[in-house]
Short mmCIF file of C-alpha atoms and ligand atoms in Angstrom, two decimals:
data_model
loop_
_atom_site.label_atom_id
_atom_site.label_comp_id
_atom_site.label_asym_id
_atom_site.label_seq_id
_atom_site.Cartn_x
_atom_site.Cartn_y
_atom_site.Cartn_z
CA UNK J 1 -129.21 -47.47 -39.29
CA UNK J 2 -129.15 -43.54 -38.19
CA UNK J 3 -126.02 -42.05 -37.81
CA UNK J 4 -125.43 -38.48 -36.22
CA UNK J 5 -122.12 -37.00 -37.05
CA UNK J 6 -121.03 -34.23 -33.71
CA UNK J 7 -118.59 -32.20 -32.68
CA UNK J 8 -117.20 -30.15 -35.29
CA UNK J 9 -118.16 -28.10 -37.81
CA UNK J 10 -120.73 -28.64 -41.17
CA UNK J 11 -121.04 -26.87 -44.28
CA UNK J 12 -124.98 -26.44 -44.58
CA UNK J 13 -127.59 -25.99 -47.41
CA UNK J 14 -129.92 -23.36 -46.58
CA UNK J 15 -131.78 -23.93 -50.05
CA UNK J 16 -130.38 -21.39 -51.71
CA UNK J 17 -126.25 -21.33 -50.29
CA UNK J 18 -123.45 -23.29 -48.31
CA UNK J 19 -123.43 -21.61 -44.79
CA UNK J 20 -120.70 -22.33 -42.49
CA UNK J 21 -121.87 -23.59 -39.28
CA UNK J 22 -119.41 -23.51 -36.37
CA UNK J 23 -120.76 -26.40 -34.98
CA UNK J 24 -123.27 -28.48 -36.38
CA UNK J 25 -124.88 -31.66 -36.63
CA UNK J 26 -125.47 -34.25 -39.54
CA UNK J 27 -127.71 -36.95 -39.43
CA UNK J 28 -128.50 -39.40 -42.20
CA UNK J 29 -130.28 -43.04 -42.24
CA UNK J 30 -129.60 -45.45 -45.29
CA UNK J 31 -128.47 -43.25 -48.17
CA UNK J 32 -130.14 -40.39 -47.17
CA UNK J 33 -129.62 -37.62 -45.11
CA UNK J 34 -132.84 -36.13 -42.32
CA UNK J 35 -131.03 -33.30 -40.47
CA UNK J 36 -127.62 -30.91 -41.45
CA UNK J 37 -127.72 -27.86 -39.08
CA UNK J 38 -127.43 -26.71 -35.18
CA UNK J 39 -127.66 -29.21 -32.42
CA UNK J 40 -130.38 -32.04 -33.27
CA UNK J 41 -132.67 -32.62 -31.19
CA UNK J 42 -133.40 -36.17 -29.99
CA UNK J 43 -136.26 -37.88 -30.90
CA UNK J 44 -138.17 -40.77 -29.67
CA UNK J 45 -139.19 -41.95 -33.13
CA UNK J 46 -136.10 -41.68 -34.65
CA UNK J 47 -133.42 -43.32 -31.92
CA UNK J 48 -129.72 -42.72 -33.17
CA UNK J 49 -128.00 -46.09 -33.95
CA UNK J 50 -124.47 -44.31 -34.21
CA UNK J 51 -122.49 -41.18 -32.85
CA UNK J 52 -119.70 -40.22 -34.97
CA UNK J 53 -117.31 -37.54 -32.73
CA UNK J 54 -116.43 -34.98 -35.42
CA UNK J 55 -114.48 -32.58 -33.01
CA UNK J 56 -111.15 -31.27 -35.45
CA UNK J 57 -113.48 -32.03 -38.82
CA UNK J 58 -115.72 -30.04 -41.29
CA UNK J 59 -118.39 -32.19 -42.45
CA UNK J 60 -119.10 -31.34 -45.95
CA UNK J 61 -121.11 -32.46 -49.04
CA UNK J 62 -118.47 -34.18 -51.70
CA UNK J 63 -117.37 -32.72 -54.56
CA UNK J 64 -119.49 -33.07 -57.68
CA UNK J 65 -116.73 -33.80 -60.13
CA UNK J 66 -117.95 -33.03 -63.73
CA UNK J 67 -115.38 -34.20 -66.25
CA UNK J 68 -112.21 -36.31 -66.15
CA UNK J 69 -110.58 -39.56 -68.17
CA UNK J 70 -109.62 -41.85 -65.96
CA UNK J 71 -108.26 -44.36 -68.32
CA UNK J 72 -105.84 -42.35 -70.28
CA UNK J 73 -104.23 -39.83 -67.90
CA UNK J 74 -101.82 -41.88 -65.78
CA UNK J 75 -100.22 -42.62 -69.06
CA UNK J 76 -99.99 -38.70 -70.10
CA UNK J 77 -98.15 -37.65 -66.84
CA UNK J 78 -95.20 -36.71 -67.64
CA UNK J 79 -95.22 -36.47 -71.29
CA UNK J 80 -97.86 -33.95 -71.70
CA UNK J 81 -96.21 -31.44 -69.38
CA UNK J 82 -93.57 -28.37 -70.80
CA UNK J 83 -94.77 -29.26 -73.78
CA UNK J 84 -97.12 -27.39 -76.69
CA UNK J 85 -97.33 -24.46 -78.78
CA UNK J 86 -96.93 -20.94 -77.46
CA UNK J 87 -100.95 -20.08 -76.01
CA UNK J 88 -99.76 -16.57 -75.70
CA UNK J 89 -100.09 -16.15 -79.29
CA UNK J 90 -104.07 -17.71 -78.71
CA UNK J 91 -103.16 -19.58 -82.15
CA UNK J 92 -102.41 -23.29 -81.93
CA UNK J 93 -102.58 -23.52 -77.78
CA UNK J 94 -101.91 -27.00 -77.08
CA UNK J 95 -102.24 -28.37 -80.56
CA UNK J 96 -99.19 -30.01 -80.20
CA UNK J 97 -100.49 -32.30 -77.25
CA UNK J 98 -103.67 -32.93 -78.26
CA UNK J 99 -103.07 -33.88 -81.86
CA UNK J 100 -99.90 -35.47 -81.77
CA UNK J 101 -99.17 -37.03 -78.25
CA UNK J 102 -102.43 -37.58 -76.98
CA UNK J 103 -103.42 -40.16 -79.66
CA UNK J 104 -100.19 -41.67 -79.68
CA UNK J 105 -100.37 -42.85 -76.14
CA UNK J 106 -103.81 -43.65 -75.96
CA UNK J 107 -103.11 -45.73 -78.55
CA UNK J 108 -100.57 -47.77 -76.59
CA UNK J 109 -102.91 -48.36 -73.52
CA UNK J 110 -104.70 -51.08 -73.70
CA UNK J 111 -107.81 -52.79 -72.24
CA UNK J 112 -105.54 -53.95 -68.92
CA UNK J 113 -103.64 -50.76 -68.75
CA UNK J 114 -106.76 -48.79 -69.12
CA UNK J 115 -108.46 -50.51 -66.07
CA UNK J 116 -105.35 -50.44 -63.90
CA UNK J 117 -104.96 -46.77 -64.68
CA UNK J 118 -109.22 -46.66 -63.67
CA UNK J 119 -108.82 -47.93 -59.81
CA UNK J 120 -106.22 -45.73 -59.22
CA UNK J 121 -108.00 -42.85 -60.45
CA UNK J 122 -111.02 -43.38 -58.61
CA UNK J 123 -109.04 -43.88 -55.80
CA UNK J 124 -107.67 -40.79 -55.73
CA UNK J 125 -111.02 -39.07 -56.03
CA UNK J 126 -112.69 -40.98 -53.75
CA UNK J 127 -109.67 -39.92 -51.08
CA UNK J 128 -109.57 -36.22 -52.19
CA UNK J 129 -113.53 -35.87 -51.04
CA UNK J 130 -115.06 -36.58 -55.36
CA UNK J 131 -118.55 -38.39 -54.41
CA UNK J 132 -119.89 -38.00 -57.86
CA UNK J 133 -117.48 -38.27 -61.03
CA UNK J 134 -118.51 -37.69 -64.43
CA UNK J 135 -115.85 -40.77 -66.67
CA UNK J 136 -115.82 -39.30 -70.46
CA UNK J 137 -114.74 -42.75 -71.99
CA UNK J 138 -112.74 -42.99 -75.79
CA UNK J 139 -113.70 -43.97 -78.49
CA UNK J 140 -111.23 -46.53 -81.05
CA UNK J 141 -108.12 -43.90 -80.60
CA UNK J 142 -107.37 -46.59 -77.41
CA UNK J 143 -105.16 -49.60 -77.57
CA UNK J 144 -108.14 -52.09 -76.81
CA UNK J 145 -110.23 -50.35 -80.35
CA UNK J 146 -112.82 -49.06 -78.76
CA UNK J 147 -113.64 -52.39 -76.98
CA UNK J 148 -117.47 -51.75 -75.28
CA UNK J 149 -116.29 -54.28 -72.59
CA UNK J 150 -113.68 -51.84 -70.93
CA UNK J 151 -116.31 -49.02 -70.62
CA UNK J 152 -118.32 -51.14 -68.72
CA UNK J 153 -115.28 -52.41 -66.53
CA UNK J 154 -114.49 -49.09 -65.68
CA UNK J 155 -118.11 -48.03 -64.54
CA UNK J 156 -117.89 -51.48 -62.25
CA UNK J 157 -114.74 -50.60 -60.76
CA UNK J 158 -116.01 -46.90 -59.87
CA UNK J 159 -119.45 -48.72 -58.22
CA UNK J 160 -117.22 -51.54 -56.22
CA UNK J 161 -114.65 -48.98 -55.17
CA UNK J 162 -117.96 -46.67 -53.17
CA UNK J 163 -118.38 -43.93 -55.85
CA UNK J 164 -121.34 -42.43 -57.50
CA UNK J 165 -119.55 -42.75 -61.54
CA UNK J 166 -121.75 -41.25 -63.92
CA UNK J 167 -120.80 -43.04 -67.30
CA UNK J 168 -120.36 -41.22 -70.48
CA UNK J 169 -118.51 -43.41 -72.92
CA UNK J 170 -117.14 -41.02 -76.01
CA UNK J 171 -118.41 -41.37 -79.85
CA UNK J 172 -117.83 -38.75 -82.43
CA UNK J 173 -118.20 -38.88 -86.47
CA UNK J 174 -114.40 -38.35 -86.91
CA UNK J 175 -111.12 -38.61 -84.86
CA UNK J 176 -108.34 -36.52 -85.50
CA UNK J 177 -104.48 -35.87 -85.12
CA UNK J 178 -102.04 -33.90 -86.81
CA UNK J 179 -102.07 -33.66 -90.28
CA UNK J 180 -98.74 -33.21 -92.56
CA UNK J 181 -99.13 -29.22 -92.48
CA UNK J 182 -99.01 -28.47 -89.07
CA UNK J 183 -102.91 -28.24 -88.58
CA UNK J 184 -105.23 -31.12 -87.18
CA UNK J 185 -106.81 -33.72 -90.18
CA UNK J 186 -109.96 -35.20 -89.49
CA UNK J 187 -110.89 -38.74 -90.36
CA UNK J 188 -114.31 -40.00 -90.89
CA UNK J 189 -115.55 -43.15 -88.50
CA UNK J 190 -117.91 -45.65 -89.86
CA UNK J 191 -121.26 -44.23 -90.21
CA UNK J 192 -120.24 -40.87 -89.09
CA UNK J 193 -120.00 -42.73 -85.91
CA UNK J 194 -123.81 -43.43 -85.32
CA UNK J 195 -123.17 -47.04 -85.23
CA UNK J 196 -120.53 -46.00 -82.02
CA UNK J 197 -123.64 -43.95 -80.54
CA UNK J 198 -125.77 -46.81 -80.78
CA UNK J 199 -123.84 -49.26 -79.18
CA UNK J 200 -123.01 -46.57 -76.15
CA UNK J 201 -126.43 -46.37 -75.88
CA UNK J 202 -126.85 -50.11 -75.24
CA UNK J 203 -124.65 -50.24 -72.99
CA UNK J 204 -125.77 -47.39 -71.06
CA UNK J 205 -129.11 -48.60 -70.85
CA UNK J 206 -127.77 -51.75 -69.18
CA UNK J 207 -125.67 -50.30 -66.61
CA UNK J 208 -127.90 -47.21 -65.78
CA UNK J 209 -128.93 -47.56 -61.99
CA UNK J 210 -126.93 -50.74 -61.28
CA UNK J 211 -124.53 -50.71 -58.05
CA UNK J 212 -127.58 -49.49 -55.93
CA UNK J 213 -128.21 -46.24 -58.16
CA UNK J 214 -124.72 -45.14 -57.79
CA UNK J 215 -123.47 -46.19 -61.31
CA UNK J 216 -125.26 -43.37 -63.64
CA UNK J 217 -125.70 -43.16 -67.74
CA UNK J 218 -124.25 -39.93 -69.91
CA UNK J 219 -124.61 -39.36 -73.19
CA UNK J 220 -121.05 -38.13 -74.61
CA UNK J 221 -120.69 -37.10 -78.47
CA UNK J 222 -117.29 -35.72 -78.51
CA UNK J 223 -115.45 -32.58 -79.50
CA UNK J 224 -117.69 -30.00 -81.08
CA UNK J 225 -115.51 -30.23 -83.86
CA UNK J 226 -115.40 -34.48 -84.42
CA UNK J 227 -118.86 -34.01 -84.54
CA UNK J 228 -121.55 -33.98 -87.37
CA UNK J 229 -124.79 -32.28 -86.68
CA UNK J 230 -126.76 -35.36 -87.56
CA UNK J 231 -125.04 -37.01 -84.45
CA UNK J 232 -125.48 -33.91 -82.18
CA UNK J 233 -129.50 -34.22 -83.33
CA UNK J 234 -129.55 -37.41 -83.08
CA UNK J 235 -127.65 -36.91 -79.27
CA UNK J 236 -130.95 -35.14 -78.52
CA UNK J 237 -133.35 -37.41 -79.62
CA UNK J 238 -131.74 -40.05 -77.27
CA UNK J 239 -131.47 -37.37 -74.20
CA UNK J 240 -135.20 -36.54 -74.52
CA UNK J 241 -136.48 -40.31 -74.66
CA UNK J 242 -133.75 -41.44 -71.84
CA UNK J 243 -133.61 -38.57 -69.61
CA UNK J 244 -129.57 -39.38 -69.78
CA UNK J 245 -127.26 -35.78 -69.15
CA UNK J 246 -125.46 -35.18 -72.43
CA UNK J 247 -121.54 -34.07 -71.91
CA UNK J 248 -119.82 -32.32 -75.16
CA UNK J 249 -115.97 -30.57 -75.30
CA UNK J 250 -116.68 -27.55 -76.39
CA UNK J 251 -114.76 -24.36 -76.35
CA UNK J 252 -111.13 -26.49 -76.39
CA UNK J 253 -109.09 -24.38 -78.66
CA UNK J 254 -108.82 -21.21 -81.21
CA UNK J 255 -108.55 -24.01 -83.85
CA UNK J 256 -111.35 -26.08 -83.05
CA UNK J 257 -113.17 -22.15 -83.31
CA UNK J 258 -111.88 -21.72 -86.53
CA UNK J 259 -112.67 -25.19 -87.69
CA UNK J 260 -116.42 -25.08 -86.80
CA UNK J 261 -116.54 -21.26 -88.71
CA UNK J 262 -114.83 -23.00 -91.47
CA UNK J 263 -116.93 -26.04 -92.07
CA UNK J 264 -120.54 -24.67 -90.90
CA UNK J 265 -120.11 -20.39 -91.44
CA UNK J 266 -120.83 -20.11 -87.86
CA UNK J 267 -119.43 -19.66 -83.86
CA UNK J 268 -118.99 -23.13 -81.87
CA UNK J 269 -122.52 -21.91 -80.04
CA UNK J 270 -124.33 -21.24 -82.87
CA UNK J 271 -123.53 -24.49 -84.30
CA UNK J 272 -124.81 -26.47 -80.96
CA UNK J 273 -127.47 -24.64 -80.63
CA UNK J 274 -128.66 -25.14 -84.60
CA UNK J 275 -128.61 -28.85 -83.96
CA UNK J 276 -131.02 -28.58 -80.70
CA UNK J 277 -128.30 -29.71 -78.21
CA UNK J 278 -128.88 -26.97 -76.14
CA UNK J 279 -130.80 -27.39 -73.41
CA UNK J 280 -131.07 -27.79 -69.05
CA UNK J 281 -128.99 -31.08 -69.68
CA UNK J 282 -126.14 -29.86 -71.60
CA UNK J 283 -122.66 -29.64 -70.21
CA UNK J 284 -119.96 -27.98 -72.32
CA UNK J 285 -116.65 -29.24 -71.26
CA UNK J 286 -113.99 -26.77 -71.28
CA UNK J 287 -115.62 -23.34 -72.42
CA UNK J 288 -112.59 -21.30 -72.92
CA UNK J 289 -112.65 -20.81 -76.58
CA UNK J 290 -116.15 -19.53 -77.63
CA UNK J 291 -114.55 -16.48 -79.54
CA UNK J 292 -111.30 -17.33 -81.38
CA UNK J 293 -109.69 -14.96 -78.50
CA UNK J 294 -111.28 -16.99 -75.77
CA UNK J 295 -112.22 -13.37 -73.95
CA UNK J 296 -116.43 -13.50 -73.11
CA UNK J 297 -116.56 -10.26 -74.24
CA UNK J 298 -115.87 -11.28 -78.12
CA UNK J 299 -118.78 -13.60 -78.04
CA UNK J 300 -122.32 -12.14 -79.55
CA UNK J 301 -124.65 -11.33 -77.08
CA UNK J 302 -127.42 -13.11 -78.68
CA UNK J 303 -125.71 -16.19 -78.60
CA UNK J 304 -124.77 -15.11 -74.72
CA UNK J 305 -128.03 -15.03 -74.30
CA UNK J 306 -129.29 -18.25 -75.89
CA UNK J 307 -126.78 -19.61 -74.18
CA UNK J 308 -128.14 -18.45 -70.89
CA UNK J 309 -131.88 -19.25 -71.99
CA UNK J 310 -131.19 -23.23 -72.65
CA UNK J 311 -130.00 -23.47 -68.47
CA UNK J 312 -126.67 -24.99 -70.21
CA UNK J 313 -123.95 -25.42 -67.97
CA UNK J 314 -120.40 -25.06 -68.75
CA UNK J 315 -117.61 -26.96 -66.89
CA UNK J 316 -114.42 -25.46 -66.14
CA UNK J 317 -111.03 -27.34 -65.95
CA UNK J 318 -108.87 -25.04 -64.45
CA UNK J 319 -105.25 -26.54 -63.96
CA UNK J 320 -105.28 -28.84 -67.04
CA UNK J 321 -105.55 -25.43 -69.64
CA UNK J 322 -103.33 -23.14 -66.90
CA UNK J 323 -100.21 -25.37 -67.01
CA UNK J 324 -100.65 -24.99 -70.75
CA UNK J 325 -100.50 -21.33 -70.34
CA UNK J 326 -104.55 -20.34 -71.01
CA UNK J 327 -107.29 -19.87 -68.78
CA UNK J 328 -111.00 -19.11 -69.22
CA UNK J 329 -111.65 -15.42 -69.31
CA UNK J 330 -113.43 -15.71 -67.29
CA UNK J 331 -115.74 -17.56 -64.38
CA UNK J 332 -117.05 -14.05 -63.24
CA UNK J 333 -118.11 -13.08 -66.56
CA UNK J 334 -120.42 -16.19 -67.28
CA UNK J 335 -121.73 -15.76 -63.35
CA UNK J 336 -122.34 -11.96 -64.37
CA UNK J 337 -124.45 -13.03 -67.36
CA UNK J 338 -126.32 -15.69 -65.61
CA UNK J 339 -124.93 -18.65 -67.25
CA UNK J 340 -123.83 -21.53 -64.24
CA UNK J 341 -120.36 -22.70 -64.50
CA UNK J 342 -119.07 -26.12 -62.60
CA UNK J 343 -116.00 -27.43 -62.34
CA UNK J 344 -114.25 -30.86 -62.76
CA UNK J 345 -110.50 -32.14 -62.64
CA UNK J 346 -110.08 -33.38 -66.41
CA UNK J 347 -106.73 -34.77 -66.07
CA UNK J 348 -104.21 -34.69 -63.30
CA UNK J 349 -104.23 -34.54 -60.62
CA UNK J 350 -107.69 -35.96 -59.60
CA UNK J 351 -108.37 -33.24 -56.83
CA UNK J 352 -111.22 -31.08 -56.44
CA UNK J 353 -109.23 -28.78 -53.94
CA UNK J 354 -105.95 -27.87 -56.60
CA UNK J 355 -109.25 -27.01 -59.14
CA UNK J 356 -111.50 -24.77 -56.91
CA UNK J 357 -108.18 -22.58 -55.86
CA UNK J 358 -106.88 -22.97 -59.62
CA UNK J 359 -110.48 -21.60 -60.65
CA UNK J 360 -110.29 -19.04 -57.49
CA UNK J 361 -106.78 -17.36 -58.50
CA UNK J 362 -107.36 -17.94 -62.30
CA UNK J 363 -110.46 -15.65 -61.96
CA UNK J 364 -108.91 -13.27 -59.68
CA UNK J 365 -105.99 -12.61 -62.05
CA UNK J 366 -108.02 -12.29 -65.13
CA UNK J 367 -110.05 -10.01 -63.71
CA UNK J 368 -107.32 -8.45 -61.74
CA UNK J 369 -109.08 -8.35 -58.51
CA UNK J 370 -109.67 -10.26 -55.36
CA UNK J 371 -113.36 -9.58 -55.40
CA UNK J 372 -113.57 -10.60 -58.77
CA UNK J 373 -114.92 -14.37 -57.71
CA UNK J 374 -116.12 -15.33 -53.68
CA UNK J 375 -114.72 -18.88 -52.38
CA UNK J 376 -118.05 -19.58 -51.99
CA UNK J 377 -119.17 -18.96 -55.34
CA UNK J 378 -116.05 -21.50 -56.37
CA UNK J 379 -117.37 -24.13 -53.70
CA UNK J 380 -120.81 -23.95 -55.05
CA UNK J 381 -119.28 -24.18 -58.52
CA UNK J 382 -117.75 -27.18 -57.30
CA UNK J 383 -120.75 -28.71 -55.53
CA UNK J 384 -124.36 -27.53 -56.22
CA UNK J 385 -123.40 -26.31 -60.21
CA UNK J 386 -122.25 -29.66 -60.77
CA UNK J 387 -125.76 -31.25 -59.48
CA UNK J 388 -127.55 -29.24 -60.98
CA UNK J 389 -126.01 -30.26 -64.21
CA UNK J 390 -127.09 -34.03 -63.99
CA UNK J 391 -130.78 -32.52 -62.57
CA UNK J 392 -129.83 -33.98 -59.37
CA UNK J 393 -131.27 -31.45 -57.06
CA UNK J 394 -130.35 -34.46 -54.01
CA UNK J 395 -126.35 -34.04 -54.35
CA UNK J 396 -123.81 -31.97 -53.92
CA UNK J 397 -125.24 -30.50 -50.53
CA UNK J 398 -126.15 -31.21 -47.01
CA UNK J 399 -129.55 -31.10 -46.49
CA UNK J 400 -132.30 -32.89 -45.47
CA UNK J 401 -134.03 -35.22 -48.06
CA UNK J 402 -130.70 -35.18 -49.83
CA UNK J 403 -128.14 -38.53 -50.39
CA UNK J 404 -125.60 -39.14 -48.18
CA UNK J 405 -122.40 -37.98 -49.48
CA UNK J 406 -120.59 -36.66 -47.16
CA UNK J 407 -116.95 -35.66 -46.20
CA UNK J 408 -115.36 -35.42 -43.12
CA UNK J 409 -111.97 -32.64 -43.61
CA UNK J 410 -109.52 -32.67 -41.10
CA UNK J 411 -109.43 -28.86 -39.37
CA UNK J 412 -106.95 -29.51 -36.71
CA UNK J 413 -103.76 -28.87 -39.11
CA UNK J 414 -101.72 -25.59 -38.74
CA UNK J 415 -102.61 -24.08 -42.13
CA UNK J 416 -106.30 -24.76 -40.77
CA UNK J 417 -106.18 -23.48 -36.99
CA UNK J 418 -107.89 -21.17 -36.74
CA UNK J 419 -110.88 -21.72 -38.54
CA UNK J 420 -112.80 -18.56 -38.90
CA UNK J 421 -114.50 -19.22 -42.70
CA UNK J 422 -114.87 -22.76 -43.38
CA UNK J 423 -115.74 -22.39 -47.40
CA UNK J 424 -112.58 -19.72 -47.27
CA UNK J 425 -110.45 -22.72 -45.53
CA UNK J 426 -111.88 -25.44 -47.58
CA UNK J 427 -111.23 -23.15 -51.34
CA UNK J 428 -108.19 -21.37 -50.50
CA UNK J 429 -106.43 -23.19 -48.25
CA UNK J 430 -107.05 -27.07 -47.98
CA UNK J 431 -105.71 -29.73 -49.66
CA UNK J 432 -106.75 -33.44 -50.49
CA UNK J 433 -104.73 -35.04 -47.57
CA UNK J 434 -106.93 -33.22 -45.33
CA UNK J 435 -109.54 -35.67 -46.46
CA UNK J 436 -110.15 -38.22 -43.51
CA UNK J 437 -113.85 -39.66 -43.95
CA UNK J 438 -115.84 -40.01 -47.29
CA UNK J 439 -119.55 -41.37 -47.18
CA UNK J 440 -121.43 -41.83 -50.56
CA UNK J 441 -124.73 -42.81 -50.16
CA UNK J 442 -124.34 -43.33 -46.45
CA UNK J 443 -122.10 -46.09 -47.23
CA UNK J 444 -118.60 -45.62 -45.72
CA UNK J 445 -115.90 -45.74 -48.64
CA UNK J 446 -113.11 -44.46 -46.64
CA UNK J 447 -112.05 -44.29 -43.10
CA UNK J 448 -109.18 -42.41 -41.89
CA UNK J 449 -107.51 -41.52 -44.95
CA UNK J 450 -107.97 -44.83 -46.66
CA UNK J 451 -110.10 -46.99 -48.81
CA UNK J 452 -112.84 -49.27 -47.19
CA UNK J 453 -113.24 -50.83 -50.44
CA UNK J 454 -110.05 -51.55 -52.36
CA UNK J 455 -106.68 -52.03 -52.00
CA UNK J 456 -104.77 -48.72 -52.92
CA UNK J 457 -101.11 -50.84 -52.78
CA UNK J 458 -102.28 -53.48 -54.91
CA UNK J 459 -103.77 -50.78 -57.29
CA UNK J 460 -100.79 -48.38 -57.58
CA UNK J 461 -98.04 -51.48 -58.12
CA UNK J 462 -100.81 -52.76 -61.04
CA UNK J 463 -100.86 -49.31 -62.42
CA UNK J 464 -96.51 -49.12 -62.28
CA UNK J 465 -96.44 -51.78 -64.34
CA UNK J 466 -99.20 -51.19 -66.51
CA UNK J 467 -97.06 -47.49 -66.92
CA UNK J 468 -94.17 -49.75 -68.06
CA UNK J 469 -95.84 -51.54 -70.56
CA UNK J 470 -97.51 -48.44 -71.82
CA UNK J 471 -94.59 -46.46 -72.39
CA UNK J 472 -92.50 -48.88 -74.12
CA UNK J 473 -95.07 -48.81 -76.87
CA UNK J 474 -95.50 -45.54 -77.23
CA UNK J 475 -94.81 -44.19 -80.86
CA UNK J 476 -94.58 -40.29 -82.10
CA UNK J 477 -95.31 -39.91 -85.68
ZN1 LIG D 501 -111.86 -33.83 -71.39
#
């Protein structure tokens, strides 16, 4: 069936950059799209099957989102927040959270919990305009032990709820949490966690490609600093004979810096790149910390450049390190040197818009200037960056050739009217609710602000209790 989408406005791909078009038309058939730009012209060999009036909308590509937890992070709302060491000191930013109250409530959420705390959070992507998500599973720090059956749950529910869920499911050679003098302790997993790898890899060759294509395979060792470098090499071996994208944090904290100088004499890049991660399908989650003072400008240039040379992307999560009082430092830099940045939601709330005008203002005030970053450098962070991460050169845009995914904004709101710079509107001014119509591979997933496939009511009372259960068994060492 064709479908031509008129009336309003489209954010086009030219090839090279989003343009704004006034008014434009879309036109896709199956799960691709053939035309995104002025007025189509009809053609007797390809008859239009379906008009969709888009007067009061911008049509745009959906979000590319590269990194979030969607079992975990209902559970952390609310605990996580006004909490933590002092960042301003750069010493032990977040250490708190992450060692101490992170483990303990992932360790309360189990297998059910997990799931119920899943639908909603691909809800909320799905109606805040995220076509692609990037799920960075746990490992046996969660209630259920690690369980391989919930991975593969959650990867289901993304492909019945619409989405396009790439699935990385986490193993690393050690977990940590806070040891008795303040600092994180690291324990070893069994085999350094290569047995974990393995079966992640099973299970990732089994679901790769199911739920038409949508539901994707990512390989995802975990912090740069849980991780040996025989499981980092042996990451690579599996990227180059599966072609899977390979996610790793890196660049979380000062002490996850000093821990990697510590153990192997050398900066958090150095280290990945002596084990042969880096390369075109590397995405380093986080990014902030790859000097101890987190400031681009502390880093060695050679490694900079290395950096740069491997087409490595980094992915910035903007609101989940500012509301712990840090930010990267900065986007501009790594755009100045070459290196791509994209962007993802990590934790709460699940909503591309709150990042790209976290990762606008974050920028600007680092750099102290409102020239420092363009809103449509962010949006491309946000879209194309992300694609071109998982070497899909078909999302994260609309043009022709490329899949459907495709969201329909709402324009005809006072804090939109009037619309003079669509990618300005859609950055610095838009929010999720704005989000009326969400295609992902042509398929319609929702339809005036809600879900064609699920049952967002049923979901969110599943997930209240699940919250109950979950916090009851919470316990702080
Ligand atoms: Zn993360």
């Amino acid at each position: 069936m064709r479908t031509l989408l008129r009336g309003g406005g489209v954010i086009a791909f030219d090839g090279t950059q989003h343009v704004h078009l006034r008014r434009g038309d879309v036109v896709f058939c199956g799960d691709r799209i053939e035309y995104a730009g002025p007025a189509w012209a009809d053609r007797a060999d390809a008859p239009v099957h379906q008009i969709i009036d888009t007067s009061g909308k911008l049509v745009m590509p959906g979000f590319v989102n590269m990194h979030l937890h969607v079992t975990d992070t209902a559970f952390t709302r609310g605990w996580l927040d006004d909490y933590g060491a002092s960042a301003a000191t750069g010493a032990a930013s977040n250490v708190t959270a992450l060692y101490t109250l992170l483990p303990a409530i992932r360790a309360a959420a189990m297998a059910e919990d997990q799931l119920a705390a899943a639908e909603c959070a691909f809800s909320e992507l799905l109606l805040s305009g995220s076509t692609t998500v990037v799920e960075l599973g746990f490992d046996a720090e969660m209630g259920d032990r690690g369980d391989m059956a919930t991975p593969r749950a959650v990867g289901n529910a993304a492909g019945r709820l619409g989405l396009r869920c790439y699935l990385a499911p986490r193993y690393r050679s050690r977990y940590w949490k806070m040891g008795a003098n303040g600092a994180p302790a690291y324990f070893p997993y069994e085999g350094d966690g290569l047995p974990r790898m393995r079966a992640c890899v099973e299970l990732l060759a089994d679901i790769d490609g199911t739920h038409e294509g949508r539901l994707r395979a990512m390989l995802a060792p975990g912090q740069v600093d849980t991780c040996e470098p025989a499981l980092l090499r042996a990451t690579r071996q599996v990227a180059d004979e599966t072609g899977y994208p390979v996610q790793l944090h890196a660049g979380q904290s000062p002490s996850e810096f000093r821990r990697i100088r510590q153990q192997h004499g050398c900066t958090t890049l150095e280290y990945v790149d002596r084990t042969g991660l880096l390369g075109r399908d590397l995405v380093l989650g986080h990014s902030m910390f790859f000097s101890e003072s987190g400031d681009v400008d502390d880093c060695h240039a050679a490694e900079l450049e290395r950096l740069r040379d491997s087409g490595a992307h980094l992915c910035h999560l903007p609101w989940v390190k500012a509301r712990q009082g840090t930010t990267m430092r900065s986007f501009a830099k790594y755009r100045r040197l070459g290196i791509p940045v994209c962007l993802g939601t990590d934790t709460y709330p699940f909503d591309m818009f709150n990042e790209m005008r976290m990762a606008a203002a974050l920028c600007r005030v680092a750099e102290g200037s409102p020239q420092a970053v363009s809103a449509a450098e962010i949006f491309h962070a946000a879209t194309v960056s992300g694609a071109q991460a998982l070497q899909r050169p078909d999302l994260g845009r609309l043009a022709a050739g490329c899949q459907a995914d495709i969201v329909l904004v709402d324009v005809s709101k006072p804090h939109a009217v009037p619309l003079r710079d669509g990618i300005q509107h859609l950055v610095l001014s838009a929010c999720a609710a704005d989000v009326d119509t969400v295609f992902v591979a042509g398929r319609l997933v929702v339809q005036r602000r809600e879900l064609a496939h699920g049952n967002l009511v049923d979901a969110v009372a599943r997930l209240a209790e699940a919250g109950e259960r979950v916090h009851a068994r919470v316990r702080v060492e």
